[in-house]
Amino acid sequence: MGGLSRRAYLIKQLTSDKNKPILILDAGALLFEQPVIPPSQFAAKKAKAEGIVQAMQKMNYQAIGIANHDLAAGTQFLKQLEETFHVPFVSVNLVSKQNSELLFKPYLIEQTGDLSIAVIGLTGIEPGTLNTASSTDYSVIAWQKALRYTLDEVTAKVDMVVLLSSFPEQKNKEIAARFPGIHLILQSGHSSANRLPKLYTNALVTQVGSRGKFLGKMAINWTSSKKWEQNYTAQIKNLQASLDRLNWLIGRLEKRYRDKNPTEDAQYNKLTLARTDITSQIENIQKEKQQVQKQLSTYSDTFAGLKISLPEDKEVLSIVNRTKQVMNELGRTAMHQLKQQNIRQQSSPNMAGWESCQDCHPSQTEFWKQTNHANALQTLVKVKQQYNQDCLICHVTLPTYDPETVMKDNLIAGLNEEFHNVTCESCHGPGRKHAAQPEKHKPLIPDDKTCRNCHTPEHDTDFDYERKVRVICCPAS
Amino acid sequence: MNKKKIKRTTTVKLLTLFVVVALLFLNGQAAFAVDFKLIFSNDIRGEIEPCG
């Protein structure tokens, strides 16, 4: 699932109904996978970031938050993107190191139908925690101070306040408690799964799962009460849970005192008093809710999956394809430079290379040479993506297929040729120890999970482990 | 005397009318209920096409 072109198609479908006004926002962690980019990938990652921003502009995003990861190429790069593609980055707490001025607009006010909505960006970094090379051009103001000033400025001017925050949920809960004038917090950076809206004080907090596989949608009816109906529902639910527990405890005591008068027990009296109190609280809240029912704000929400079966928007698809070509060219330049500098990557001290396997497993190696795995790199050459490190990860042999480790440890750049293509160690794990002491260190037996590191539904719509393993499995010794 | 009384009565009536109209106007302005759609995303993290 996923992809910018499918996202663009879905957004176009959702915005085709002109009856309701629409607001389109991104909470950040948009551009880069990691907060630090290895030097050999810098140019290609920046090119990809440009492509993403260009695509987001086509999708008419009205505000985009800035998370820690987005700063991997520095704030000047973001400002260039902002200027070139007119994308609305917002952050209330990123300031210039030179003059302490805000680097980006702290908020935007969007007119959505008859509503005016302030969208504030909050970068999820605490002052004093910066430790990356790219932090040389910016520093961070404490969120408490930054939000207080901004909310003082905007609250009277707008009907609703939305915060794009890349702080974790616990911090957003604290922010909602301190600033009840915030009504909705769109979160980024701290969950791989979709998070349903949850009410903290007066703010709903929600986020979409990571890696762009879903799109969040809410249909909101926002009223002059500036409160969510859920305020009351949540309160009643909590009190009801307490009431249920009290009833259970009281029931237990009444059973124990079957023939006696339980009112002589101090604990019993305490519990019944508490029950009366909570019952009264529930009644009061229900009365209050009935009085203001029509005035409370409501919403419904869904997460739309960007399935492979969705059509792709042609304009954004062309941006994606162009970006991939540029990334490939930049990847080629980077690898050529590494070769010239004679920098050969030791992909891992535990890797042996397929030629070492050949000595003891000649028939298996000959079998492997006839399979598609032995020509995995050629499939990238055909589509001119053989230098794109995002694709290479599954077309070469690595000690791990965890994309974060591959990126962080820069495992692909300058990879020795014997690790090009999907070779023995892709399936059987690093083999140096086995080559040195075959009986003591046995190779891994691959399973369904091993294959699905790369044979994902997005790249292999037809993958059936039982069928395919019979085709690819080397003959026994 | 009559003229003064009439003038005062008229002024009071006009003021009352003004206050009532203002209250109605303000009351009408304060209350609102607007439907809108919010589309949102986060953590795309550089994925331009599905990578699994």
XYZ file of C-alpha atoms in Angstrom:
529
model
C 0.000 0.000 0.000
C 1.068 3.607 -0.347
C 2.638 5.904 -2.906
C 2.278 9.591 -3.678
C 0.402 9.045 -6.949
C -2.317 6.988 -5.224
C -2.489 9.538 -2.417
C -3.023 12.263 -5.020
C -5.772 10.250 -6.728
C -7.576 9.649 -3.434
C -7.328 13.291 -2.373
C -8.725 14.360 -5.737
C -11.673 11.976 -5.248
C -12.317 13.229 -1.719
C -12.150 16.873 -2.711
C -14.366 16.511 -5.773
C -17.457 17.015 -3.594
C -17.598 20.807 -3.466
C -20.548 20.856 -1.033
C -18.336 20.756 2.031
C -15.278 22.905 2.617
C -12.038 20.957 2.978
C -8.812 21.350 4.897
C -5.743 19.281 3.920
C -2.867 19.066 6.396
C 0.325 17.099 6.985
C 1.772 16.855 10.490
C 5.379 16.310 9.348
C 8.072 13.593 9.137
C 7.490 13.935 5.403
C 10.824 14.118 3.623
C 13.443 11.762 5.073
C 13.534 8.293 6.620
C 16.212 9.194 9.165
C 17.257 12.356 11.014
C 20.804 11.965 9.612
C 21.667 11.219 5.972
C 24.928 9.427 5.058
C 27.079 11.721 2.838
C 27.016 9.303 -0.122
C 23.197 9.570 -0.230
C 22.840 13.284 0.433
C 22.264 14.417 -3.130
C 19.815 11.617 -3.955
C 17.776 12.124 -0.763
C 17.535 15.848 -1.352
C 16.366 15.196 -4.905
C 13.708 12.867 -3.528
C 12.631 15.499 -0.992
C 12.165 17.994 -3.838
C 10.014 15.495 -5.695
C 7.871 14.900 -2.606
C 7.313 18.589 -2.002
C 6.420 19.125 -5.639
C 3.859 16.336 -5.404
C 2.408 17.712 -2.145
C 1.970 21.062 -3.811
C -0.054 19.399 -6.583
C -2.262 17.849 -3.889
C -3.020 21.334 -2.467
C -1.815 20.700 1.064
C -2.584 23.850 3.050
C -0.039 23.426 5.862
C 2.824 21.016 6.550
C 4.419 20.552 9.966
C 8.160 20.091 10.457
C 9.390 17.081 12.441
C 12.916 16.256 13.539
C 13.489 13.960 10.516
C 12.568 16.787 8.105
C 15.611 18.746 9.309
C 18.118 16.123 8.086
C 19.265 18.411 5.246
C 19.092 21.590 7.338
C 16.613 24.449 7.579
C 18.061 26.329 4.594
C 17.141 23.389 2.375
C 13.569 23.517 3.682
C 13.409 27.242 3.064
C 14.598 26.712 -0.510
C 11.846 24.132 -1.013
C 9.315 26.539 0.477
C 10.373 29.295 -1.888
C 10.656 27.155 -5.015
C 7.461 25.146 -4.646
C 5.370 27.519 -2.459
C 4.662 24.863 0.138
C 3.403 26.085 3.520
C 5.785 24.746 6.195
C 4.851 25.829 9.718
C 6.799 25.729 12.961
C 6.294 27.863 16.043
C 9.512 26.864 17.768
C 12.358 26.702 15.221
C 14.505 29.834 15.321
C 17.669 31.039 13.636
C 20.839 30.530 15.627
C 22.160 33.891 14.385
C 19.312 36.200 15.293
C 16.761 34.033 17.187
C 14.032 34.902 14.714
C 11.463 32.357 13.681
C 12.636 30.469 10.603
C 9.162 29.559 9.381
C 5.652 30.897 9.767
C 4.446 29.797 13.199
C 0.892 29.361 11.995
C -1.481 29.906 9.107
C -5.100 30.962 9.285
C -7.219 29.011 6.832
C -10.698 30.085 5.860
C -12.632 26.825 5.582
C -16.170 27.676 4.588
C -17.445 30.046 7.267
C -14.835 28.897 9.765
C -11.489 30.430 10.329
C -9.018 27.846 11.539
C -5.522 28.486 12.890
C -3.055 25.728 11.989
C 0.014 25.886 14.213
C 3.163 23.829 13.637
C 5.165 22.475 16.570
C 8.481 20.717 15.941
C 8.929 17.948 18.481
C 12.359 18.851 19.799
C 13.069 20.032 23.333
C 15.692 22.781 23.735
C 19.067 21.393 24.705
C 18.559 18.033 22.995
C 19.962 18.947 19.579
C 22.963 16.852 18.660
C 23.002 16.498 14.878
C 25.342 18.217 12.438
C 22.398 19.896 10.737
C 21.466 21.766 13.893
C 24.219 24.317 13.193
C 21.723 26.700 11.578
C 18.805 26.502 14.009
C 17.853 26.201 17.633
C 14.585 25.504 19.390
C 12.340 27.529 21.723
C 10.554 25.727 24.548
C 7.045 24.731 23.432
C 5.503 26.195 26.589
C 6.690 29.684 25.690
C 6.222 29.382 21.915
C 2.641 28.141 22.145
C 1.631 30.616 24.826
C 2.632 33.620 22.709
C 1.080 32.224 19.563
C -2.191 31.218 21.174
C -2.497 34.639 22.820
C -2.178 36.080 19.345
C -4.570 33.829 17.434
C -7.262 32.592 19.805
C -9.459 35.668 19.535
C -9.150 35.761 15.749
C -10.227 32.216 14.915
C -13.001 29.692 15.518
C -10.797 26.616 15.855
C -7.153 25.822 16.577
C -5.362 22.810 15.078
C -1.847 21.864 16.138
C 0.533 19.876 13.899
C 2.807 18.320 16.506
C 5.725 15.941 16.178
C 5.925 15.399 19.918
C 4.866 11.998 21.314
C 1.351 11.417 22.610
C 2.249 11.848 26.270
C 3.663 15.305 25.538
C 0.642 16.198 23.392
C -1.572 15.220 26.307
C 0.398 17.663 28.464
C 0.104 20.350 25.790
C -3.674 19.833 25.563
C -3.988 20.153 29.351
C -1.918 23.346 29.479
C -3.588 24.943 26.464
C -7.315 24.106 26.397
C -7.673 26.543 23.488
C -6.232 23.849 21.192
C -9.031 21.736 19.724
C -7.280 19.180 17.540
C -3.733 17.794 17.542
C -2.463 15.933 14.476
C 0.543 13.978 15.619
C 3.547 12.660 13.729
C 6.657 10.631 14.302
C 5.723 8.351 17.152
C 3.574 5.485 15.998
C 3.692 3.021 13.145
C -0.060 2.349 13.375
C -3.126 4.502 12.853
C -4.289 6.085 16.126
C -8.013 6.797 16.524
C -8.859 10.254 17.864
C -8.567 10.377 21.634
C -9.771 13.262 23.755
C -7.327 14.935 26.146
C -8.807 17.933 27.993
C -10.379 19.774 25.049
C -8.258 18.446 22.199
C -8.663 15.366 20.046
C -5.286 13.749 19.327
C -4.927 11.482 16.316
C -2.425 10.297 13.719
C -2.078 8.133 10.649
C 0.254 5.132 10.580
C 3.732 5.617 9.178
C 5.233 5.223 5.700
C 2.361 6.785 3.839
C 0.086 3.756 3.594
C -3.030 5.514 4.882
C -4.813 8.832 4.616
C -6.742 10.231 7.591
C -10.229 11.667 7.067
C -12.517 13.426 9.511
C -15.950 14.891 8.893
C -16.286 17.595 11.532
C -19.254 19.636 12.634
C -17.643 22.503 14.550
C -19.909 24.674 16.674
C -19.673 27.853 18.671
C -19.385 25.806 21.886
C -15.818 24.967 20.763
C -16.122 21.726 22.712
C -16.373 18.176 21.524
C -19.432 16.114 22.369
C -16.975 13.475 23.446
C -16.037 15.679 26.434
C -19.286 14.677 28.068
C -19.349 11.125 26.759
C -15.831 10.481 28.096
C -16.652 11.936 31.489
C -19.838 9.877 31.797
C -17.990 6.731 30.688
C -15.281 7.184 33.328
C -17.802 7.856 36.082
C -19.925 4.904 34.981
C -16.899 2.617 35.217
C -16.296 3.833 38.789
C -19.986 3.340 39.580
C -19.935 -0.228 38.254
C -16.966 -1.061 40.461
C -18.659 0.475 43.517
C -21.843 -1.519 42.853
C -19.800 -4.692 42.679
C -18.012 -3.962 45.965
C -21.299 -3.035 47.679
C -22.955 -6.193 46.333
C -20.129 -8.289 47.756
C -20.508 -6.728 51.184
C -24.303 -7.167 51.117
C -23.862 -10.874 50.389
C -21.432 -11.181 53.254
C -23.884 -9.439 55.623
C -26.878 -11.433 54.373
C -28.673 -11.744 57.733
C -27.177 -8.701 59.359
C -27.488 -4.987 58.813
C -24.627 -3.913 56.565
C -24.986 -0.263 57.554
C -23.028 -1.078 60.706
C -19.965 -1.610 58.549
C -17.989 1.652 58.074
C -16.583 0.442 54.752
C -20.113 -0.255 53.461
C -21.302 3.225 54.437
C -18.283 4.804 52.792
C -18.958 2.927 49.563
C -22.670 3.764 49.467
C -21.894 7.442 50.047
C -19.425 7.375 47.167
C -22.072 5.681 44.998
C -24.603 8.393 45.761
C -22.041 11.039 44.953
C -21.031 9.514 41.611
C -24.644 8.878 40.614
C -25.381 12.523 41.260
C -22.342 13.596 39.205
C -23.507 11.458 36.287
C -27.005 12.931 36.452
C -25.632 16.480 36.510
C -23.369 15.872 33.530
C -26.204 14.232 31.596
C -28.480 17.212 32.347
C -25.777 19.626 31.260
C -25.129 17.570 28.142
C -28.826 17.614 27.226
C -28.920 21.359 27.598
C -25.947 21.927 25.332
C -26.380 18.832 23.100
C -27.230 20.731 19.983
C -24.311 23.072 20.468
C -21.510 20.493 20.868
C -19.063 19.730 18.080
C -19.030 16.233 16.615
C -16.916 14.262 14.182
C -16.597 10.964 12.402
C -13.257 9.560 11.294
C -11.766 6.903 9.013
C -8.357 5.880 7.762
C -8.345 5.194 4.024
C -5.753 2.632 2.886
C -3.757 3.561 -0.219
C -4.223 0.154 -1.814
C -2.325 -1.002 -4.873
C -5.646 -1.355 -6.674
C -6.220 2.430 -6.528
C -5.536 4.273 -9.772
C -2.534 6.606 -9.864
C -2.762 10.306 -10.535
C -0.910 10.869 -13.817
C 0.583 14.245 -12.934
C 2.028 13.091 -9.617
C 3.132 9.785 -11.157
C 5.180 11.699 -13.680
C 6.804 13.672 -10.826
C 7.590 10.383 -9.030
C 9.118 8.821 -12.173
C 11.193 11.901 -12.908
C 12.406 11.950 -9.289
C 13.433 8.296 -9.487
C 15.492 8.993 -12.612
C 17.263 11.897 -10.952
C 17.933 9.767 -7.851
C 19.411 7.044 -10.024
C 21.766 9.477 -11.752
C 22.881 10.985 -8.461
C 23.334 7.490 -7.003
C 25.512 6.587 -9.988
C 27.699 9.663 -9.449
C 28.045 8.876 -5.736
C 29.026 5.255 -6.366
C 31.464 6.257 -9.092
C 33.126 8.706 -6.684
C 33.427 5.991 -4.053
C 35.008 3.669 -6.625
C 37.498 6.350 -7.657
C 38.414 6.914 -4.050
C 38.841 3.153 -3.845
C 36.499 2.960 -0.885
C 35.231 -0.589 -0.708
C 32.514 -1.251 1.784
C 33.047 -4.083 4.187
C 29.373 -4.936 4.171
C 29.815 -6.965 7.285
C 32.681 -8.856 8.865
C 30.322 -11.875 9.012
C 29.665 -12.077 5.265
C 31.562 -14.559 3.114
C 30.441 -13.918 -0.500
C 28.918 -16.514 -2.846
C 32.293 -17.545 -4.277
C 33.215 -18.896 -0.842
C 30.033 -20.998 -0.865
C 30.927 -22.458 -4.265
C 33.924 -24.363 -2.909
C 31.749 -26.735 -0.846
C 28.395 -26.315 -2.633
C 29.184 -26.392 -6.401
C 25.850 -27.919 -7.526
C 23.842 -25.481 -5.414
C 25.835 -22.535 -6.772
C 25.315 -23.710 -10.361
C 21.580 -24.066 -9.671
C 21.451 -20.578 -8.147
C 23.136 -19.038 -11.198
C 20.143 -20.131 -13.316
C 17.572 -18.444 -11.041
C 16.190 -14.901 -11.116
C 17.985 -14.173 -7.859
C 21.329 -14.315 -9.655
C 20.120 -11.565 -12.006
C 18.291 -9.441 -9.459
C 20.444 -6.419 -10.185
C 19.756 -6.701 -13.921
C 16.020 -6.127 -13.283
C 16.949 -2.709 -11.891
C 19.241 -1.984 -14.828
C 16.291 -2.585 -17.173
C 14.257 0.163 -15.440
C 17.318 2.387 -14.903
C 17.165 2.184 -11.131
C 20.376 0.222 -10.471
C 21.938 3.122 -8.534
C 18.814 4.022 -6.532
C 19.631 2.866 -3.025
C 15.974 2.721 -2.067
C 15.557 -0.092 -4.625
C 18.998 -1.680 -4.303
C 18.335 -2.908 -0.789
C 16.365 -5.889 -2.186
C 18.530 -6.523 -5.225
C 21.872 -7.026 -3.456
C 23.054 -9.175 -0.548
C 23.127 -7.522 2.853
C 23.561 -8.753 6.416
C 20.142 -7.263 7.260
C 17.067 -6.070 5.360
C 15.935 -3.670 8.023
C 15.783 -0.411 6.008
C 16.645 1.739 9.008
C 19.848 -0.176 9.771
C 20.790 -0.290 6.071
C 20.376 3.473 5.799
C 21.957 4.344 9.133
C 25.001 2.135 8.633
C 25.241 3.048 4.931
C 25.534 -0.611 3.989
C 24.953 -0.294 0.256
C 27.386 2.403 -0.829
C 30.534 0.880 -2.335
C 29.210 -2.676 -1.933
C 31.663 -5.300 -3.235
C 30.580 -6.899 -6.515
C 30.298 -10.381 -5.037
C 27.338 -9.022 -3.040
C 25.537 -7.706 -6.094
C 22.355 -9.704 -6.818
C 20.479 -11.886 -4.354
C 23.082 -14.455 -3.417
C 23.330 -17.322 -0.909
C 23.595 -15.127 2.187
C 20.403 -13.212 1.321
C 18.449 -16.340 2.256
C 20.827 -18.235 4.510
C 22.234 -15.337 6.516
C 25.884 -14.215 6.938
C 28.072 -17.192 6.128
C 31.654 -16.431 7.190
C 31.467 -18.465 10.370
C 29.865 -21.388 8.497
C 32.577 -21.243 5.803
C 35.278 -21.393 8.520
C 33.616 -24.109 10.641
C 30.789 -25.747 8.657
C 29.755 -28.302 11.281
C 29.861 -25.926 14.200
C 28.003 -23.003 12.555
C 25.032 -24.042 10.438
C 23.458 -21.597 7.963
C 19.917 -20.325 8.506
C 17.035 -22.190 6.921
C 14.946 -19.472 5.232
C 11.199 -19.347 5.701
C 8.207 -17.352 4.516
C 9.236 -14.391 6.658
C 12.737 -14.297 5.104
C 11.281 -14.013 1.619
C 8.681 -11.419 2.579
C 11.413 -8.957 3.608
C 11.543 -8.165 -0.098
C 8.625 -10.006 -1.726
C 6.093 -7.573 -0.304
C 2.613 -7.247 -1.831
C 3.683 -3.942 -3.371
C 6.521 -5.615 -5.287
C 5.213 -9.126 -5.777
C 1.446 -9.343 -6.164
C 1.693 -13.032 -6.876
C 3.856 -14.239 -3.995
C 2.941 -17.699 -2.705
C 5.700 -19.032 -0.477
C 4.864 -22.739 -0.891
C 4.858 -22.493 -4.669
C 7.830 -20.172 -5.064
C 10.140 -21.908 -2.608
C 9.918 -25.060 -4.740
C 11.219 -23.043 -7.696
C 14.037 -21.206 -5.885
C 15.193 -23.725 -3.281
C 18.683 -25.122 -3.998
C 18.961 -28.912 -4.376
C 20.080 -30.765 -1.277
C 23.769 -31.657 -0.987
C -43.752 70.063 29.802
C -45.661 67.769 27.475
C -43.027 68.210 24.823
C -40.267 67.225 27.251
C -42.222 64.174 28.383
C -42.863 63.086 24.840
C -39.188 63.559 23.946
C -38.062 61.510 26.954
C -40.530 58.713 26.235
C -39.485 58.572 22.608
C -35.811 58.449 23.572
C -36.431 55.614 26.014
C -38.386 53.679 23.408
C -35.702 54.176 20.792
C -32.980 53.095 23.201
C -34.931 49.983 24.160
C -35.439 49.119 20.521
C -31.744 49.582 19.829
C -30.740 47.313 22.722
C -33.181 44.589 21.659
C -31.974 44.694 18.056
C -28.332 44.666 19.167
C -28.940 41.665 21.420
C -30.702 39.788 18.651
C -27.895 40.598 16.248
C -25.160 39.532 18.652
C -26.999 36.373 19.595
C -27.357 35.465 15.944
C -23.659 36.187 15.303
C -22.289 34.192 18.255
C -23.816 30.803 17.480
C -22.506 28.784 14.543
C -22.231 25.197 13.394
C -20.125 24.469 10.343
C -19.533 21.165 8.593
C -16.187 20.608 6.961
C -13.880 17.779 5.894
C -10.372 17.356 7.197
C -7.866 15.262 5.256
C -4.604 14.624 7.027
C -1.376 12.689 6.824
C 1.957 12.292 8.601
C 5.130 10.191 8.548
C 5.336 9.700 4.805
C 9.101 9.595 5.511
C 10.324 9.834 1.982
C 8.208 7.022 0.520
C 7.338 8.192 -2.946
C 6.097 4.749 -3.948
C 5.166 1.701 -1.903
C 8.155 -0.118 -0.505
C 6.451 -2.661 1.716
